Coordinates of C-alpha atoms and ligand atoms in Angstrom, one line a residue:
X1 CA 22.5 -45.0 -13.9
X2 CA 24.0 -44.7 -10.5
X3 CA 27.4 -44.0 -8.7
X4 CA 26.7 -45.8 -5.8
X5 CA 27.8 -49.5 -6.9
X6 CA 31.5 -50.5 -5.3
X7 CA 32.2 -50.9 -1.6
X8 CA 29.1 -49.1 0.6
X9 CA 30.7 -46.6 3.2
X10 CA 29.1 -46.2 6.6
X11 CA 30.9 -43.2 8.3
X12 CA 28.4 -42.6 11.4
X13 CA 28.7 -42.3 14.7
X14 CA 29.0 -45.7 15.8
X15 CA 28.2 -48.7 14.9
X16 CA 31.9 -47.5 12.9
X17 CA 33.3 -49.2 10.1
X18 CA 34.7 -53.0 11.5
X19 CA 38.0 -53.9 10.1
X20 CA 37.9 -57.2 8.3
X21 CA 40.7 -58.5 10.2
X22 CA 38.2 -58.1 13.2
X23 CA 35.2 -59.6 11.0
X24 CA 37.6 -62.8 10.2
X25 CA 38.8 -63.2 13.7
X26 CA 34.8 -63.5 14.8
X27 CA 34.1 -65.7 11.8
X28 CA 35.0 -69.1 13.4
X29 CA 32.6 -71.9 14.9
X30 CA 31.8 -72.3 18.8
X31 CA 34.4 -73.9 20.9
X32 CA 33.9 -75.5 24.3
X33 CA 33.2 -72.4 26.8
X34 CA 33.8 -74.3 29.9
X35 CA 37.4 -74.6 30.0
X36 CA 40.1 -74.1 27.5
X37 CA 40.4 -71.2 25.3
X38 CA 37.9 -69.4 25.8
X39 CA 38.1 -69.0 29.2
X40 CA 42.0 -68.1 28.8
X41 CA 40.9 -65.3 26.2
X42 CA 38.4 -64.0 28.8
X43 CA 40.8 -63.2 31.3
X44 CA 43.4 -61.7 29.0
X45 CA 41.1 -59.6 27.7
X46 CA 40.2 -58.6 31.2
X47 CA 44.0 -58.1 31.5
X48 CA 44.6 -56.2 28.9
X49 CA 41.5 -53.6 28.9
X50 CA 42.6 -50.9 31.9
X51 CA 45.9 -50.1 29.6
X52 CA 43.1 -49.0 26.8
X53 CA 41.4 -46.7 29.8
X54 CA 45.2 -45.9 31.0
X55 CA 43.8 -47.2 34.4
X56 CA 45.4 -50.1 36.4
X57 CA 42.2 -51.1 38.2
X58 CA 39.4 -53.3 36.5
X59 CA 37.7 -53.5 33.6
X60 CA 33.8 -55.5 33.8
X61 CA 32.1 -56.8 30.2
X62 CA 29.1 -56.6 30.1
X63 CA 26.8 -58.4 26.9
X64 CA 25.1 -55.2 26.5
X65 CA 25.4 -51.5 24.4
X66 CA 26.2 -48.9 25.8
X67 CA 23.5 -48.2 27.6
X68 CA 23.6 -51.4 29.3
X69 CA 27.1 -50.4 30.6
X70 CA 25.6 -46.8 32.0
X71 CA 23.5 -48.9 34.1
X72 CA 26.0 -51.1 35.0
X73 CA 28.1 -48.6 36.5
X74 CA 25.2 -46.9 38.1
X75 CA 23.4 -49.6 39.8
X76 CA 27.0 -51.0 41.0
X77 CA 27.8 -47.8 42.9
X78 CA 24.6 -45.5 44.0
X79 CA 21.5 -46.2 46.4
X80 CA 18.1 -45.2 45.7
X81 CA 17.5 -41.0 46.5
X82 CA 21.0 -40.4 45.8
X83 CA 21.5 -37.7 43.7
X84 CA 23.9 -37.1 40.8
X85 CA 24.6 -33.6 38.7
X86 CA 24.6 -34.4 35.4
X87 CA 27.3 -32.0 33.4
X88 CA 25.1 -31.4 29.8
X89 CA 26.8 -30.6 26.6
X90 CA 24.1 -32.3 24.3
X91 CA 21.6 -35.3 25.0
X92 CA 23.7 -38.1 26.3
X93 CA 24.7 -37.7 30.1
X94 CA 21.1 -36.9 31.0
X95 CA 20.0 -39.7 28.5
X96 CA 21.9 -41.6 31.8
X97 CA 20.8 -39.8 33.9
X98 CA 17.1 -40.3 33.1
X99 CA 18.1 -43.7 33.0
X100 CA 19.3 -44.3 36.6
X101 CA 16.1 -42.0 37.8
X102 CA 13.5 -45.2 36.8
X103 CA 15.7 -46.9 39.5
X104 CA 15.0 -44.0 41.9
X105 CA 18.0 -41.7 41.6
X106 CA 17.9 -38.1 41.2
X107 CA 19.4 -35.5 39.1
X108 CA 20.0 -31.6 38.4
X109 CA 21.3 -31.0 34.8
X110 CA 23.9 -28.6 34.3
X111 CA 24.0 -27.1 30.9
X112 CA 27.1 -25.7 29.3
X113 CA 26.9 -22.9 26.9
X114 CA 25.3 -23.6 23.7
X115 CA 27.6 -25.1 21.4
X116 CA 30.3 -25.5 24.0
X117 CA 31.9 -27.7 26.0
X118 CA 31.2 -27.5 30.1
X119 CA 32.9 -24.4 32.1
X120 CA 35.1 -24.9 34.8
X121 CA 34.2 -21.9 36.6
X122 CA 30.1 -23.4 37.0
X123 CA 31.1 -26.8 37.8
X124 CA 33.0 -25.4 40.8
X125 CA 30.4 -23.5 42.0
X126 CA 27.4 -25.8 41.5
X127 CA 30.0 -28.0 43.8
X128 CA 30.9 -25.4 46.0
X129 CA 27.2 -24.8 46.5
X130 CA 26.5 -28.5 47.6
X131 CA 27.4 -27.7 50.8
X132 CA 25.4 -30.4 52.4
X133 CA 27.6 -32.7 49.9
X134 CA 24.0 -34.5 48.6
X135 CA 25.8 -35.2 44.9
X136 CA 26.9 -38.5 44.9
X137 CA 28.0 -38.5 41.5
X138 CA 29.2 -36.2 38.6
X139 CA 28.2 -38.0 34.7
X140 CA 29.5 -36.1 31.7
X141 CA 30.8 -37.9 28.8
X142 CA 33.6 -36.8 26.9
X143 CA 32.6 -36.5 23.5
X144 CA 28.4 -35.9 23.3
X145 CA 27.9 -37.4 20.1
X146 CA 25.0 -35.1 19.6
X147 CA 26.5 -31.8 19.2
X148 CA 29.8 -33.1 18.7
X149 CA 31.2 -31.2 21.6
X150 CA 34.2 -32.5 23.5
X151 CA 34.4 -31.9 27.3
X152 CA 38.1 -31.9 29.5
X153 CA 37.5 -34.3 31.7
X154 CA 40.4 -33.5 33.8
X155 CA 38.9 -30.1 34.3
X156 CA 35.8 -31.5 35.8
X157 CA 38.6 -33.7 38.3
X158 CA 39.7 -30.0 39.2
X159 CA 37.1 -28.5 39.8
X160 CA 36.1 -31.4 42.4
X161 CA 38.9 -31.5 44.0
X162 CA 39.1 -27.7 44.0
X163 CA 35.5 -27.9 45.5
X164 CA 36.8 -30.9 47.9
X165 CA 33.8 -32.3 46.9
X166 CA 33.5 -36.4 47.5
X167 CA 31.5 -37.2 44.9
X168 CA 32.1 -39.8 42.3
X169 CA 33.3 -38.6 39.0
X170 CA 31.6 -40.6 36.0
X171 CA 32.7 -40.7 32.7
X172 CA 30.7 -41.6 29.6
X173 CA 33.1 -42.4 26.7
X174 CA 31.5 -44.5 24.8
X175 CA 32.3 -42.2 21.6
X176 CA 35.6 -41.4 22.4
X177 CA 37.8 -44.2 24.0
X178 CA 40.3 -45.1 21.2
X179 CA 39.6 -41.9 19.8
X180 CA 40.8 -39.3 21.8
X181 CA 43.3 -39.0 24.9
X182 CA 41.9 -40.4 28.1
X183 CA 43.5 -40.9 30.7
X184 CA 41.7 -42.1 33.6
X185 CA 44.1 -43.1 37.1
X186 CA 45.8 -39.4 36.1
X187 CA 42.8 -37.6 35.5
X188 CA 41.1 -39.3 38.8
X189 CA 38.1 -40.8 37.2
X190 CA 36.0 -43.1 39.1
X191 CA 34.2 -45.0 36.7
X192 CA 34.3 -45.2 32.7
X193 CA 31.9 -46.4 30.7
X194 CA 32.7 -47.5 26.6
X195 CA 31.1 -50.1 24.2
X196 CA 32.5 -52.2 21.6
X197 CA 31.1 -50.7 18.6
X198 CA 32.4 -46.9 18.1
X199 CA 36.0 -46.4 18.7
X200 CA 37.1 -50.2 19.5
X201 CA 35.8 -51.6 16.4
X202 CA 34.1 -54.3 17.1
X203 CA 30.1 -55.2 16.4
X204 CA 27.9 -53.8 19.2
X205 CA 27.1 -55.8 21.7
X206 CA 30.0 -55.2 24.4
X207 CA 29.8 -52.7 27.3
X208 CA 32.8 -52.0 29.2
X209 CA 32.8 -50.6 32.7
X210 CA 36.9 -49.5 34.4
X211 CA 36.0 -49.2 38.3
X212 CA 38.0 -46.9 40.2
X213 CA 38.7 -47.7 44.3
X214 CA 36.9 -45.1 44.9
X215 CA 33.9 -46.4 42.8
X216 CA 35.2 -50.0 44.3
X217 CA 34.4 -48.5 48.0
X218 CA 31.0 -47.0 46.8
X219 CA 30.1 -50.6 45.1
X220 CA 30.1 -51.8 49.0
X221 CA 27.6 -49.6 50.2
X222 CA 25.4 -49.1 46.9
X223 CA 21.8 -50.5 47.2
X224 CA 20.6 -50.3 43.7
X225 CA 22.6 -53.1 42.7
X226 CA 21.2 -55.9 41.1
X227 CA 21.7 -60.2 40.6
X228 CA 22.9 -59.5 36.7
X229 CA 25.0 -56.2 36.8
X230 CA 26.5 -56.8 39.8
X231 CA 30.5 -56.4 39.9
X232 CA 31.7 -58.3 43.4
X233 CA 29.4 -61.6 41.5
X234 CA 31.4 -60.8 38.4
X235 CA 34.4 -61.0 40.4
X236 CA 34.3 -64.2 42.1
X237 CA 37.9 -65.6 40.8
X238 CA 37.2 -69.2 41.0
X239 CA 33.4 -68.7 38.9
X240 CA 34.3 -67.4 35.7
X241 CA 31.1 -68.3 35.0
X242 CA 29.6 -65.2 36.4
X243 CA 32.1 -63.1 34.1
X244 CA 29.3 -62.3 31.6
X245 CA 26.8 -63.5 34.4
X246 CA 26.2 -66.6 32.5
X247 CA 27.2 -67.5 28.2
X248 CA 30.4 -65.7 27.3
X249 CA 29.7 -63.4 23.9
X250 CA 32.2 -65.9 22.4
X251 CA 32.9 -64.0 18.6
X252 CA 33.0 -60.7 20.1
X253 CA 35.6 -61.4 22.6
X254 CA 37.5 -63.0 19.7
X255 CA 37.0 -60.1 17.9
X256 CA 37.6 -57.3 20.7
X257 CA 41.0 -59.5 21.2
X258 CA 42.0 -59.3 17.2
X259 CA 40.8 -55.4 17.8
X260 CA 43.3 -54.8 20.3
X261 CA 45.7 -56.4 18.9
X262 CA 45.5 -53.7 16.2
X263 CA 45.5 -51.2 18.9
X264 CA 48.3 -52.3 20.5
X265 CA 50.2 -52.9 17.2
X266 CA 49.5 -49.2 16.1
X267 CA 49.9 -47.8 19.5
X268 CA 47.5 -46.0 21.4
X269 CA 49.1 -42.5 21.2
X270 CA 49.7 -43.1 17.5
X271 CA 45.9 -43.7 17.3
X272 CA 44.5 -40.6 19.1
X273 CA 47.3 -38.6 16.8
X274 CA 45.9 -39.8 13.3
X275 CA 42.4 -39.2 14.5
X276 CA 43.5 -35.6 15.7
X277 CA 44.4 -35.0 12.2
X278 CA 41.3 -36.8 10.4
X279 CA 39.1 -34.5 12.5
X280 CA 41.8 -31.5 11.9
X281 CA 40.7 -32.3 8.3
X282 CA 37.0 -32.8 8.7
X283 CA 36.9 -29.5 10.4
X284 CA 39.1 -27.5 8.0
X285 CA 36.5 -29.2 4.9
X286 CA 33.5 -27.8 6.5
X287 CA 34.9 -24.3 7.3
X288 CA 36.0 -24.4 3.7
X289 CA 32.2 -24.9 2.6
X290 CA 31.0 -22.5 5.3
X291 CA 28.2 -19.8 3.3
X292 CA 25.8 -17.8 4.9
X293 CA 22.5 -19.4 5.4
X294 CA 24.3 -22.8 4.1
X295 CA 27.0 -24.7 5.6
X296 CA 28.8 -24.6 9.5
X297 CA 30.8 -26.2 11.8
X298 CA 28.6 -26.4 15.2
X299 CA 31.1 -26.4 17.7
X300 CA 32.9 -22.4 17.1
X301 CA 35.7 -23.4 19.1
X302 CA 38.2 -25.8 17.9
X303 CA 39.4 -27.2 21.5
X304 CA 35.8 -27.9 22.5
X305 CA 35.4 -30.5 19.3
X306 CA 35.1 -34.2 19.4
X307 CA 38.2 -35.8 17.5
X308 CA 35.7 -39.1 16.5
X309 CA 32.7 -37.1 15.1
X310 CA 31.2 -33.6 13.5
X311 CA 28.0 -32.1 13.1
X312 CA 28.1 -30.2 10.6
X313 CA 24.9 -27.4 9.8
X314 CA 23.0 -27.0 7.2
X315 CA 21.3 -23.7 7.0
X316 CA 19.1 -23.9 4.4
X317 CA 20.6 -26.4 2.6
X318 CA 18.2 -29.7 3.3
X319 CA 20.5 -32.3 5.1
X320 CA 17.9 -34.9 4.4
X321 CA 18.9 -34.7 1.1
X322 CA 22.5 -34.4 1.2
X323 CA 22.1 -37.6 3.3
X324 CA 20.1 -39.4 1.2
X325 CA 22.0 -38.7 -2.3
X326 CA 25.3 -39.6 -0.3
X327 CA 23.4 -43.3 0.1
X328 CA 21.5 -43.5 -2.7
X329 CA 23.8 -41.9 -5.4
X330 CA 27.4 -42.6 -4.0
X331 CA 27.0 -45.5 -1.3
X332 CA 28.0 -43.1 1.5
X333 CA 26.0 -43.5 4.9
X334 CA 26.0 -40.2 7.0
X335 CA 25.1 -39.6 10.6
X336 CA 21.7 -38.5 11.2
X337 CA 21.3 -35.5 13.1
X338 CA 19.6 -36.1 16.1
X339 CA 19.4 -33.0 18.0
X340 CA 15.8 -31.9 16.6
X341 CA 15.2 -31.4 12.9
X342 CA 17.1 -33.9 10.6
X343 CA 17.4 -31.3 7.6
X344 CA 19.1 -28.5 9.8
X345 CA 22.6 -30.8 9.9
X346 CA 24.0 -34.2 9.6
X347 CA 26.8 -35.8 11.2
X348 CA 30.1 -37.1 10.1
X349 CA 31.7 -40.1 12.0
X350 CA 35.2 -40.0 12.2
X351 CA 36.4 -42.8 14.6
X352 CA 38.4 -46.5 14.6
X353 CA 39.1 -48.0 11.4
X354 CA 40.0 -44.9 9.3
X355 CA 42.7 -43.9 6.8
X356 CA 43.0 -40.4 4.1
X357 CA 41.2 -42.4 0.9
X358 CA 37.9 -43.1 3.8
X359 CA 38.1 -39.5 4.8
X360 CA 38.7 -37.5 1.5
X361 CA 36.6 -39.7 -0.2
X362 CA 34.1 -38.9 2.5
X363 CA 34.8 -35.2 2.1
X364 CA 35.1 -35.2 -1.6
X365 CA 31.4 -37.2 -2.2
X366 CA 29.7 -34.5 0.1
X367 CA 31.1 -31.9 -1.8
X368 CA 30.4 -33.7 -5.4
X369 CA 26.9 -34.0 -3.6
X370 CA 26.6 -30.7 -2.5
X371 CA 27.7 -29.1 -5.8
X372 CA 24.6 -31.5 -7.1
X373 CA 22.6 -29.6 -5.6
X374 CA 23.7 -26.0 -6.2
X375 CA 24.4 -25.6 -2.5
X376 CA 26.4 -22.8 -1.5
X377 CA 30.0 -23.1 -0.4
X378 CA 32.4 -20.3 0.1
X379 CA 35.4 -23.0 -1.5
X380 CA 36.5 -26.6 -1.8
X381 CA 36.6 -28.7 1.6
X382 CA 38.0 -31.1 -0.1
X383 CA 41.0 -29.6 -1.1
X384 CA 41.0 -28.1 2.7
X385 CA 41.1 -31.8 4.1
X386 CA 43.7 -32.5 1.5
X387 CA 46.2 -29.9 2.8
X388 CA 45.7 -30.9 6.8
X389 CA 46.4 -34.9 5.7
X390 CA 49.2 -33.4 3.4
X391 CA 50.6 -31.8 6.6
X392 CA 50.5 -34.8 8.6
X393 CA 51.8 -37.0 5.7
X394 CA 55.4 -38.0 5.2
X395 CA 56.9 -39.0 1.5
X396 CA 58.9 -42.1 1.3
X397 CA 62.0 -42.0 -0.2
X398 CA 62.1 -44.0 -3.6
X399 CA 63.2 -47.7 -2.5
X400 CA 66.6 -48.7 -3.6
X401 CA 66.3 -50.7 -6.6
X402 CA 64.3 -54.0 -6.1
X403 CA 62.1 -56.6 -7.9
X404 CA 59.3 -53.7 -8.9
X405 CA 61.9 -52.6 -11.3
X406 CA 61.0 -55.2 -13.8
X407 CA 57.9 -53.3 -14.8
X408 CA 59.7 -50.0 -15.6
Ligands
PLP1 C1 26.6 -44.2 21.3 C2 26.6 -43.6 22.7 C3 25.9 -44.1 23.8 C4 25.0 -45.2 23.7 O1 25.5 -46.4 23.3 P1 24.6 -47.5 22.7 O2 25.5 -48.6 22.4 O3 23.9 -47.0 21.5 O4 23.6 -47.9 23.8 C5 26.1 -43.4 25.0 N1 26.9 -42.4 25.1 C6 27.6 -41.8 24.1 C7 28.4 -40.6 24.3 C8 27.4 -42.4 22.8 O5 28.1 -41.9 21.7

C-alpha cells in the first residue's frame, strides 16, 4: 500500500507547477506564422513584458532557458577582455560568469558572507577600488536559488552610484521575477534576465532579456555579439522574422500570453504579497521543526531570504530520504539540494502557481514524513504555516440567503 496515488505535486525550484489554464491555452494546433495572429501576439507580448520588469524599455525572447538568456545579455553588451565582478551569494552569477569567460571575458568573484545576502559596504569598496574603472559589468541575481539567499538589488544600484562607477549593472532574476518586488527603471538596472519556467509559469523554453539605454549604448560598441543573439537584428521593425531569429515558439507565446493574463488579472503587487506570505509560512514551518543536529533554515536572517524558494538543512537527518519518501510515498517532488551533498538539505519551491492547500499540504507531508522517520523536531511546522496563512487570511461573511440554501 501507498499514499502517493491522487494528483503528483512538484514544488521545486523551477520548472514550477503550470497552471492548466496556461497548459489549455498551449494545447491548440499550429496556425499560419507568417502573418496573422501570431505575429499580432508576438508583438503584444513584446508590449506588455517591461510592465512585468517595471521597466519601460524593451523586452528580447529568446527560444532558450535561462542560461540562453545570460548569454544573450552578455554577448549583446560586452567585448572580449572586458571584465565583470561577479557579486556571489551561492552558485548562479558565477555559473554566468563562467559562462561569458569561454567567450573571453573576465571575472573576480565577490563572495558575500556565508549564508547571507551581498554587503553594501564591500561592493562599494571593491568599486571604489577600480579606480582604473576596468569592470564593465556588475552580475548578481536576486534570488540564488542555491542557498536561497535574496540580494537588494537596489543596494548594489547604490553602491555604484555611490562609487560613480560606470559599469553596467546586471541582474539575474530568473528565480524571482513574479515572485518578489523588482523594480528595474527605479532601481537603475541595466539589463534583466528571467525565463519562462519559474515564476511566470510557463514550460521552459523562453528566456527574456529587458535592456536598459544604458545596456542599449553598450550593445553599440560590444564585440562579442553574435548572428543569433543579437538584439539590433531582433529589432528590425519591418522583419519580425528575426524576433526569435527565425520559427516563433508558437504554444509558449500562447501560453506566456494566457500567463500574463493571470498576472495581470491578479495584479502584480497582489502576487509578490501572497508569495511574501507563502514563504512567511515556509520559514515559520521550518523554524518550528528546528532540533539540534536535525532541522534549519539556511538563511539566519529573515530579510536576506528568497520569497520563491527555501533550503532547508538537515543535520543528521538524511534529506535523501525525506526526498524520496515525499515522491515515492506521498507524490510530493522536493528540490534537490545542489550545493554539495544531497542528504545535508533539500529545497522547497515556493513560486507562481501557488495557493494555502499547495503549501500546507506541502508542509504538512514533510512533517507526516519526517515524523516517519523519527526525525527530531522541536514542534509542528505545520501548524506554524497554518497561523502565518491564518494571518494573512480574511473570513467571508456568510452570503445572504441564496440557491445553496436548498441543501440545508
Ligand atoms: C534556474 C536559474 C537559472 C538557470 O535557468 P535555466 O532555465 O535552468 O537555464 C539561472 N539563474 C537562476 C537564479 C536560476 O534560478
Amino acid at each position: 500500500m501507498s499514499l502517493r496515488y491522487g494528483r503528483p505535486l512538484v514544488m521545486i525550484p523551477g520548472p514550477s507547477v503550470i497552471p492548466d489554464r496556461v497548459l489549455n491555452a498551449m494545447r491548440r494546433p499550429l496556425p499560419n506564422i507568417y502573418e496573422g495572429e501570431v505575429v499580432n501576439l508576438t508583438y503584444s507580448l513584446l508590449e506588455r513584458l517591461p510592465a512585468l520588469a517595471r521597466t519601460e524599455h524593451r523586452a528580447y525572447i529568446a527560444i532558450s532557458n535561462g542560461h540562453g538568456a545570460w548569454e544573450m545579455a552578455t554577448t549583446n553588451t560586452l567585448s572580449r577582455g572586458d571584465k565583470v565582478l561577479v557579486l556571489e551569494v551561492g552558485h548562479f552569477a558565477t555559473n554566468w560568469a563562467e559562462m561569458a569567460a569561454m567567450s573571453g571575458i573576465k571575472f573576480e568573484v565577490l563572495h558575500a558572507p556565508d549564508r547571507a545576502a551581498i554587503e553594501f559596504d564591500a561592493v562599494l569598496d571593491r568599486l571604489r577600488a577600480d579606480v582604473g574603472r576596468e569592470f564593465a559589468a556588475v552580475f548578481v541575481a536576486q534570488t540564488d536559488t542555491s542557498t536561497t539567499v535574496r540580494n537588494d538589488i537596489a543596494a548594489v544600484r547604490r553602491a555604484l552610484d555611490e562609487a560613480d562607477h560606470p559599469a553596467l549593472l546586471m541582474a539575474d532574476c530568473v528565480a524571482s521575477l513574479g515572485c518578489e518586488p523588482f523594480e528595474m527603471d527605479a532601481w537603475g538596472v541595466d539589463v534583466t534576465v528571467a525565463g519562462s519556467q519559474k515564476g511566470l509559469m510557463v514550460p521552459p523554453g523562453l528566456g527574456i532579456v529587458w535592456v536598459g539605454p544604458k545596456a542599449w549604448e553598450a550593445h553599440q560598441r560590444a564585440d562579442l555579439r553574435t548572428a543569433y543573439w543579437d538584439w539590433s537584428r531582433r529589432t528590425d521593425p519591418d522583419a519580425h522574422y528575426w524576433i526569435f531569429c527565425g520559427t516563433p515558439p508558437v504554444q509558449h507565446l500562447w501560453g506566456l500570453a494566457e500567463a500574463l493574463d493571470m498576472i495581470d488579472e491578479e495584479g502584480l503587487e497582489n502576487i509578490w504579497a501572497r508569495h511574501d506570505v507563502m514563504a512567511r509560512a515556509v520559514h515559520a514551518a521550518v523554524d518550528a521543526w528546528s532540533a539540534p543536529d536535525a532541522l534549519e533554515l539556511n538563511v539566519p536572517v529573515p530579510s536576506h531570504r528568497s520569497n520563491s524558494v527555501t533550503l532547508v538543512r538537515t543535520g543528521e537527518v538524511p534529506a535523501g530520504q525525506i526526498r524520496h519518501t515525499c515522491e515515492g510515498e506521498a507524490g510530493l517532488t522536493l528540490g534537490l539540494n545542489i550545493q554539495g551533498d544531497p542528504d545535508a538539505a533539500f529545497r522547497i519551491g515556493h513560486m507562481g502557481h501557488l495557493n494555502p492547500p499547495m503549501l500546507l499540504g506541502t508542509i504538512g507531508t514533510i512533517e507526516a514524513v519526517l515524523g516517519s522517520m523519527d526525525a527530531p523536531m522541536g514542534g509542528s511546522g505545520a501548524a506554524a504555516a497554518a497561523s502565518v496563512i491564518a494571518q494573512a487570511t480574511t473570513p467571508v461573511p456568510k452570503p445572504a440567503p441564496g440557491p445553496e440554501d436548498l441543501w440545508s
